[in-house]
Amino acid sequence: MKQYTGQEFKDLKPATSGSSNATKLGLFCFFVLTRALHPTVIDASKTVNEEGKKGLGYSSMSVVLGECLFTLIAGQLMALAAGTSTWKLIWEPKALKVFSGIGFMYALGDYLEMASMGALSGAAYQVLLQSKLVITALMLWYIKGAKQAGLQWNLLVLIMLSMCVYMIGGSGSGDGGGGIPIMGVLNVLLKVTVSCLCAVLADKYMKDFKSLPFYVQLVQMKLSWTATILIISFSDGATWQMGFFNGWSPAVWGVFGSFIVKCWSTMAILSLLDSVLKNIGEASAVLVIYFMNVCLPMFPDKFEVPSFLAVMVVILSVTAYVGSKSVVEKANLYDAMHKK
């Protein structure tokens, strides 16, 4: 028998799996850009009312409903282009029931997002979105019993404190509102809670029903999503009473386009990025928004060292928490090996 020398497979090229580093970098940059542009465009669409306060001069639900209708039509056209049999998959009862529930929760998230953005700046909104790490940790602890290490709890507390520092000191000079908009903050926290549930359910069931094309799943979500937003629009006292397109300026059309890009990128591109890159990208978007607010002429913000440092503390604390996961896992594995 021929002796094994270790040279038998020297010419075999290693298998490659997943996206290349260049592809991942491109997707990461696109993710950061979309996450930064969305709240920035909404912030730019605000107008000053008669009382001198900045707010949305149009019905927030008109923009969301417009995006829902666009995506609903575009998704069905894509399904029809793939064949009548593919379009009929939209009405498959089991998947439709599941994705309709997820779409309903996404609709509530859109409503809470626009309610909070009406009172907060884009940077403050994105900073408060980082609370999803704390909420997710608490949800996993309650639902799965997944405990955090002491280091991770310290970092979560640091994230919460850094957000408080930014809201109290860093954003005080940006809007000139003279205080923290409590309802805006509460709406963001509710939006984050709903988004965490949506992310977990969407990730699970989009994989369970992976035989369905992505655009079919999206249309199934958008059916209940659109219906929910339509009901909200009839009860908000502004969308239809003032006129659907009342107050739509070029900036508002930008918000409409931003919602479309956000919806499709969230459902499609995020599946190609791991959770670490997603969380770091969300945090990095805070810095991009801050510099947009400082550099773009439509915003009154000026570069100030305290605000910049507050933003950096938020970003670094989020990055440290995300990076601590692998360290804690290795430490637990090491402890388990030495207990045997």
Short mmCIF file of C-alpha atoms in Angstrom, two decimals:
data_model
loop_
_atom_site.label_atom_id
_atom_site.label_comp_id
_atom_site.label_asym_id
_atom_site.label_seq_id
_atom_site.Cartn_x
_atom_site.Cartn_y
_atom_site.Cartn_z
CA MET A 1 0.00 0.00 0.00
CA LYS A 2 1.32 3.42 -0.96
CA GLN A 3 2.32 5.50 2.05
CA TYR A 4 0.49 8.77 2.63
CA THR A 5 2.93 11.71 2.30
CA GLY A 6 0.62 14.70 2.67
CA GLN A 7 1.37 15.86 -0.87
CA GLU A 8 -1.57 14.08 -2.51
CA PHE A 9 -3.86 17.12 -2.33
CA LYS A 10 -1.32 19.89 -2.83
CA ASP A 11 -2.82 20.95 -6.17
CA LEU A 12 -6.38 21.01 -4.86
CA LYS A 13 -7.72 24.56 -4.55
CA PRO A 14 -9.58 25.38 -1.34
CA ALA A 15 -13.33 25.60 -1.70
CA THR A 16 -14.83 29.04 -1.54
CA SER A 17 -18.17 29.69 0.09
CA GLY A 18 -20.21 32.81 0.47
CA SER A 19 -19.44 36.27 -0.78
CA SER A 20 -15.91 37.52 -1.40
CA ASN A 21 -14.37 40.14 0.86
CA ALA A 22 -14.80 42.79 -1.84
CA THR A 23 -18.49 41.91 -2.21
CA LYS A 24 -19.03 42.00 1.54
CA LEU A 25 -17.27 45.36 1.76
CA GLY A 26 -19.46 46.76 -1.01
CA LEU A 27 -22.64 45.46 0.62
CA PHE A 28 -21.51 46.81 3.99
CA CYS A 29 -20.88 50.29 2.56
CA PHE A 30 -24.23 50.25 0.75
CA PHE A 31 -25.94 49.16 3.99
CA VAL A 32 -24.32 51.98 5.97
CA LEU A 33 -25.23 54.50 3.27
CA THR A 34 -28.89 53.45 3.12
CA ARG A 35 -29.15 53.45 6.91
CA ALA A 36 -27.63 56.95 7.04
CA LEU A 37 -29.55 58.47 4.14
CA HIS A 38 -33.01 57.34 5.26
CA PRO A 39 -33.29 59.36 8.52
CA THR A 40 -31.29 62.21 6.97
CA VAL A 41 -33.74 62.57 4.07
CA ILE A 42 -36.71 62.45 6.46
CA ASP A 43 -35.03 65.13 8.59
CA ALA A 44 -34.43 67.28 5.49
CA SER A 45 -38.11 67.04 4.52
CA LYS A 46 -39.21 68.82 7.72
CA THR A 47 -40.55 72.38 7.59
CA VAL A 48 -40.94 75.10 10.20
CA ASN A 49 -44.54 75.70 11.26
CA GLU A 50 -46.18 78.95 12.41
CA GLU A 51 -45.02 78.35 16.00
CA GLY A 52 -41.41 78.14 14.84
CA LYS A 53 -41.13 74.40 15.47
CA LYS A 54 -39.68 71.94 13.00
CA GLY A 55 -41.93 69.08 11.94
CA LEU A 56 -43.34 67.09 9.06
CA GLY A 57 -45.43 69.37 6.83
CA TYR A 58 -47.08 66.41 5.10
CA SER A 59 -48.92 63.27 6.14
CA SER A 60 -46.29 60.74 7.18
CA MET A 61 -48.61 57.87 6.27
CA SER A 62 -48.95 59.10 2.68
CA VAL A 63 -45.26 58.36 2.07
CA VAL A 64 -45.41 54.93 3.75
CA LEU A 65 -48.62 53.99 1.92
CA GLY A 66 -47.09 55.11 -1.39
CA GLU A 67 -44.10 52.82 -0.82
CA CYS A 68 -46.37 49.90 0.13
CA LEU A 69 -48.42 50.25 -3.05
CA PHE A 70 -45.29 50.57 -5.20
CA THR A 71 -43.68 47.46 -3.69
CA LEU A 72 -46.94 45.51 -3.86
CA ILE A 73 -47.31 46.23 -7.57
CA ALA A 74 -43.60 45.77 -8.41
CA GLY A 75 -43.43 42.45 -6.55
CA GLN A 76 -46.48 41.07 -8.37
CA LEU A 77 -45.12 42.19 -11.73
CA MET A 78 -41.89 40.31 -10.96
CA ALA A 79 -43.92 37.24 -10.03
CA LEU A 80 -45.98 37.46 -13.24
CA ALA A 81 -42.78 37.86 -15.27
CA ALA A 82 -41.58 34.55 -13.80
CA GLY A 83 -44.83 32.84 -14.83
CA THR A 84 -48.44 32.50 -13.74
CA SER A 85 -47.53 29.55 -11.54
CA THR A 86 -45.10 31.76 -9.60
CA TRP A 87 -47.74 34.48 -9.15
CA LYS A 88 -50.16 31.88 -7.75
CA LEU A 89 -47.60 31.07 -5.03
CA ILE A 90 -48.47 34.43 -3.45
CA TRP A 91 -51.81 32.96 -2.39
CA GLU A 92 -50.36 29.80 -0.85
CA PRO A 93 -52.35 29.72 2.45
CA LYS A 94 -49.70 28.51 4.89
CA ALA A 95 -46.99 31.01 3.87
CA LEU A 96 -49.51 33.82 3.37
CA LYS A 97 -50.78 33.43 6.93
CA VAL A 98 -47.26 33.60 8.38
CA PHE A 99 -45.98 36.52 6.30
CA SER A 100 -49.21 38.48 6.77
CA GLY A 101 -48.57 38.50 10.53
CA ILE A 102 -45.01 39.69 9.98
CA GLY A 103 -46.21 42.38 7.56
CA PHE A 104 -48.67 43.69 10.15
CA MET A 105 -45.84 44.18 12.66
CA TYR A 106 -43.64 45.85 10.03
CA ALA A 107 -46.49 48.30 9.37
CA LEU A 108 -46.62 49.22 13.07
CA GLY A 109 -42.85 49.76 12.92
CA ASP A 110 -43.21 52.18 9.99
CA TYR A 111 -45.88 54.14 11.85
CA LEU A 112 -43.73 54.38 15.00
CA GLU A 113 -40.69 55.36 12.91
CA MET A 114 -42.43 58.32 11.30
CA ALA A 115 -44.02 59.33 14.63
CA SER A 116 -40.60 59.42 16.28
CA MET A 117 -38.82 61.12 13.35
CA GLY A 118 -41.36 63.93 13.53
CA ALA A 119 -39.92 64.86 16.92
CA LEU A 120 -36.27 63.78 16.67
CA SER A 121 -33.31 64.62 14.46
CA GLY A 122 -31.90 61.94 12.17
CA ALA A 123 -28.77 61.49 14.28
CA ALA A 124 -30.72 61.23 17.55
CA TYR A 125 -33.05 58.67 15.96
CA GLN A 126 -30.17 56.51 14.73
CA VAL A 127 -28.43 56.75 18.12
CA LEU A 128 -31.55 55.55 19.92
CA LEU A 129 -31.88 52.65 17.46
CA GLN A 130 -28.78 51.16 19.09
CA SER A 131 -30.99 50.29 22.06
CA LYS A 132 -31.98 47.24 20.00
CA LEU A 133 -28.91 45.50 21.41
CA VAL A 134 -30.23 45.92 24.95
CA ILE A 135 -33.80 44.97 24.02
CA THR A 136 -32.61 41.91 22.06
CA ALA A 137 -30.48 40.77 25.01
CA LEU A 138 -33.45 41.08 27.37
CA MET A 139 -35.74 39.25 24.92
CA LEU A 140 -33.26 36.38 24.50
CA TRP A 141 -32.85 36.17 28.26
CA TYR A 142 -36.62 36.00 28.80
CA ILE A 143 -37.54 33.74 25.84
CA LYS A 144 -34.53 31.43 25.48
CA GLY A 145 -32.84 31.85 28.84
CA ALA A 146 -29.68 33.02 27.04
CA LYS A 147 -27.69 34.87 29.68
CA GLN A 148 -25.15 37.61 29.04
CA ALA A 149 -21.74 37.61 30.68
CA GLY A 150 -20.84 40.32 33.18
CA LEU A 151 -18.65 42.02 30.55
CA GLN A 152 -21.56 42.13 28.12
CA TRP A 153 -23.96 43.61 30.68
CA ASN A 154 -21.38 46.30 31.48
CA LEU A 155 -21.11 47.16 27.79
CA LEU A 156 -24.91 47.23 27.42
CA VAL A 157 -25.13 49.67 30.32
CA LEU A 158 -22.38 51.72 28.67
CA ILE A 159 -24.41 51.83 25.45
CA MET A 160 -27.49 53.07 27.31
CA LEU A 161 -25.50 55.71 29.20
CA SER A 162 -23.74 56.89 26.03
CA MET A 163 -27.13 57.33 24.35
CA CYS A 164 -28.33 59.35 27.34
CA VAL A 165 -25.22 61.53 27.14
CA TYR A 166 -25.85 62.23 23.45
CA MET A 167 -29.55 62.97 23.95
CA ILE A 168 -28.93 65.29 26.91
CA GLY A 169 -25.80 67.09 25.72
CA GLY A 170 -24.87 66.14 22.18
CA SER A 171 -28.18 66.89 20.49
CA GLY A 172 -29.11 69.88 22.54
CA SER A 173 -27.62 72.38 20.16
CA GLY A 174 -28.89 70.74 16.98
CA ASP A 175 -32.59 71.48 17.00
CA GLY A 176 -32.91 74.19 19.52
CA GLY A 177 -35.98 72.48 20.91
CA GLY A 178 -35.02 73.17 24.51
CA GLY A 179 -35.49 69.67 25.85
CA ILE A 180 -35.75 65.97 25.16
CA PRO A 181 -38.92 64.97 23.23
CA ILE A 182 -40.16 62.20 25.53
CA MET A 183 -42.83 60.88 23.14
CA GLY A 184 -40.26 60.74 20.35
CA VAL A 185 -37.93 58.66 22.52
CA LEU A 186 -40.75 56.32 23.59
CA ASN A 187 -41.82 55.84 19.98
CA VAL A 188 -38.25 54.89 19.03
CA LEU A 189 -38.06 52.33 21.84
CA LEU A 190 -41.39 50.83 20.77
CA LYS A 191 -40.19 50.84 17.15
CA VAL A 192 -37.01 49.01 18.18
CA THR A 193 -38.99 46.39 20.12
CA VAL A 194 -41.27 45.74 17.13
CA SER A 195 -38.28 45.67 14.75
CA CYS A 196 -36.47 43.08 16.89
CA LEU A 197 -39.51 40.79 16.76
CA CYS A 198 -39.88 41.33 13.01
CA ALA A 199 -36.21 40.61 12.36
CA VAL A 200 -36.30 37.32 14.31
CA LEU A 201 -39.55 36.14 12.70
CA ALA A 202 -38.63 37.25 9.17
CA ASP A 203 -35.22 35.55 9.38
CA LYS A 204 -36.78 32.31 10.62
CA TYR A 205 -39.71 32.04 8.23
CA MET A 206 -37.95 33.34 5.12
CA LYS A 207 -35.58 30.41 5.60
CA ASP A 208 -38.42 27.98 6.37
CA PHE A 209 -40.17 29.01 3.14
CA LYS A 210 -36.99 29.40 1.09
CA SER A 211 -38.66 27.53 -1.79
CA LEU A 212 -40.71 30.69 -2.37
CA PRO A 213 -38.94 33.46 -4.35
CA PHE A 214 -37.92 36.49 -2.32
CA TYR A 215 -40.34 38.82 -4.13
CA VAL A 216 -43.25 36.43 -3.46
CA GLN A 217 -42.50 36.53 0.27
CA LEU A 218 -42.29 40.32 0.13
CA VAL A 219 -45.68 40.63 -1.60
CA GLN A 220 -47.22 38.34 1.01
CA MET A 221 -45.93 40.67 3.72
CA LYS A 222 -47.04 43.77 1.85
CA LEU A 223 -50.67 42.63 1.60
CA SER A 224 -51.30 43.02 5.35
CA TRP A 225 -48.64 45.74 5.58
CA THR A 226 -50.53 47.91 3.07
CA ALA A 227 -53.92 47.16 4.62
CA THR A 228 -52.68 48.19 8.08
CA ILE A 229 -51.14 51.44 6.85
CA LEU A 230 -54.34 52.20 4.90
CA ILE A 231 -56.42 51.81 8.07
CA ILE A 232 -54.02 54.05 10.01
CA SER A 233 -54.16 56.66 7.23
CA PHE A 234 -57.94 56.91 7.56
CA SER A 235 -57.68 57.48 11.31
CA ASP A 236 -54.77 59.94 11.50
CA GLY A 237 -56.91 62.95 10.52
CA ALA A 238 -54.43 64.23 7.93
CA THR A 239 -53.73 61.86 5.02
CA TRP A 240 -57.10 62.05 3.26
CA GLN A 241 -58.54 65.12 4.99
CA MET A 242 -55.66 67.39 3.85
CA GLY A 243 -55.11 65.60 0.54
CA PHE A 244 -52.83 62.65 -0.11
CA PHE A 245 -50.09 64.66 -1.87
CA ASN A 246 -50.52 67.81 0.21
CA GLY A 247 -47.11 69.17 1.24
CA TRP A 248 -45.15 66.86 -1.08
CA SER A 249 -41.97 68.72 -1.99
CA PRO A 250 -38.92 67.30 -3.81
CA ALA A 251 -37.54 66.35 -0.37
CA VAL A 252 -40.71 64.37 0.40
CA TRP A 253 -40.36 62.52 -2.90
CA GLY A 254 -36.86 61.71 -1.67
CA VAL A 255 -38.40 60.22 1.50
CA PHE A 256 -40.69 58.13 -0.71
CA GLY A 257 -37.69 56.82 -2.67
CA SER A 258 -35.75 56.22 0.54
CA PHE A 259 -38.54 54.04 1.91
CA ILE A 260 -38.48 51.95 -1.27
CA VAL A 261 -34.70 51.45 -1.13
CA LYS A 262 -34.84 50.67 2.59
CA CYS A 263 -37.60 48.08 2.17
CA TRP A 264 -35.96 46.15 -0.66
CA SER A 265 -32.44 46.36 0.79
CA THR A 266 -33.62 45.25 4.23
CA MET A 267 -35.30 42.15 2.84
CA ALA A 268 -32.69 41.23 0.23
CA ILE A 269 -29.22 42.56 1.00
CA LEU A 270 -29.22 42.03 4.77
CA SER A 271 -29.52 38.27 4.26
CA LEU A 272 -26.01 38.40 2.75
CA LEU A 273 -24.42 40.12 5.77
CA ASP A 274 -23.80 38.47 9.11
CA SER A 275 -25.19 39.93 12.34
CA VAL A 276 -21.82 41.42 13.37
CA LEU A 277 -21.54 43.51 10.20
CA LYS A 278 -25.20 44.54 10.47
CA ASN A 279 -24.78 45.89 13.99
CA ILE A 280 -21.48 47.63 13.21
CA GLY A 281 -23.08 49.11 10.08
CA GLU A 282 -26.02 50.46 12.09
CA ALA A 283 -23.61 52.09 14.52
CA SER A 284 -21.38 53.48 11.75
CA ALA A 285 -24.42 55.12 10.17
CA VAL A 286 -24.64 57.38 13.23
CA LEU A 287 -21.29 58.98 12.34
CA VAL A 288 -22.26 59.34 8.67
CA ILE A 289 -25.52 61.06 9.65
CA TYR A 290 -23.67 63.38 12.02
CA PHE A 291 -21.27 64.55 9.30
CA MET A 292 -24.16 64.91 6.82
CA ASN A 293 -25.94 67.17 9.30
CA VAL A 294 -22.76 69.23 9.75
CA CYS A 295 -21.77 69.47 6.08
CA LEU A 296 -25.07 69.73 4.17
CA PRO A 297 -26.42 73.29 3.81
CA MET A 298 -30.05 72.42 4.64
CA PHE A 299 -29.11 71.60 8.25
CA PRO A 300 -28.16 74.26 10.83
CA ASP A 301 -25.83 71.95 12.77
CA LYS A 302 -22.21 72.92 13.28
CA PHE A 303 -19.29 70.72 14.20
CA GLU A 304 -18.89 70.65 17.98
CA VAL A 305 -16.41 68.53 19.87
CA PRO A 306 -18.87 67.40 22.64
CA SER A 307 -21.41 66.18 20.05
CA PHE A 308 -18.73 64.42 18.02
CA LEU A 309 -17.30 62.70 21.10
CA ALA A 310 -20.80 61.62 22.20
CA VAL A 311 -21.36 60.02 18.77
CA MET A 312 -17.98 58.27 18.91
CA VAL A 313 -18.70 56.87 22.39
CA VAL A 314 -21.96 55.37 21.09
CA ILE A 315 -20.23 53.81 18.07
CA LEU A 316 -17.27 52.40 20.02
CA SER A 317 -19.46 51.00 22.81
CA VAL A 318 -21.68 49.22 20.25
CA THR A 319 -18.62 47.87 18.42
CA ALA A 320 -17.11 46.65 21.70
CA TYR A 321 -20.33 44.83 22.64
CA VAL A 322 -20.61 43.19 19.22
CA GLY A 323 -16.97 42.09 19.39
CA SER A 324 -17.34 40.74 22.93
CA LYS A 325 -19.63 37.91 21.77
CA SER A 326 -16.83 35.83 20.24
CA VAL A 327 -14.55 36.54 23.22
CA VAL A 328 -17.20 35.36 25.70
CA GLU A 329 -17.93 32.25 23.63
CA LYS A 330 -14.23 31.32 23.54
CA ALA A 331 -13.91 31.93 27.29
CA ASN A 332 -16.92 29.69 28.00
CA LEU A 333 -15.49 26.99 25.75
CA TYR A 334 -12.14 27.24 27.52
CA ASP A 335 -13.80 26.92 30.94
CA ALA A 336 -15.83 23.93 29.77
CA MET A 337 -12.71 22.14 28.48
CA HIS A 338 -10.82 22.64 31.74
CA LYS A 339 -13.68 21.45 33.92
CA LYS A 340 -13.47 17.97 32.40
#
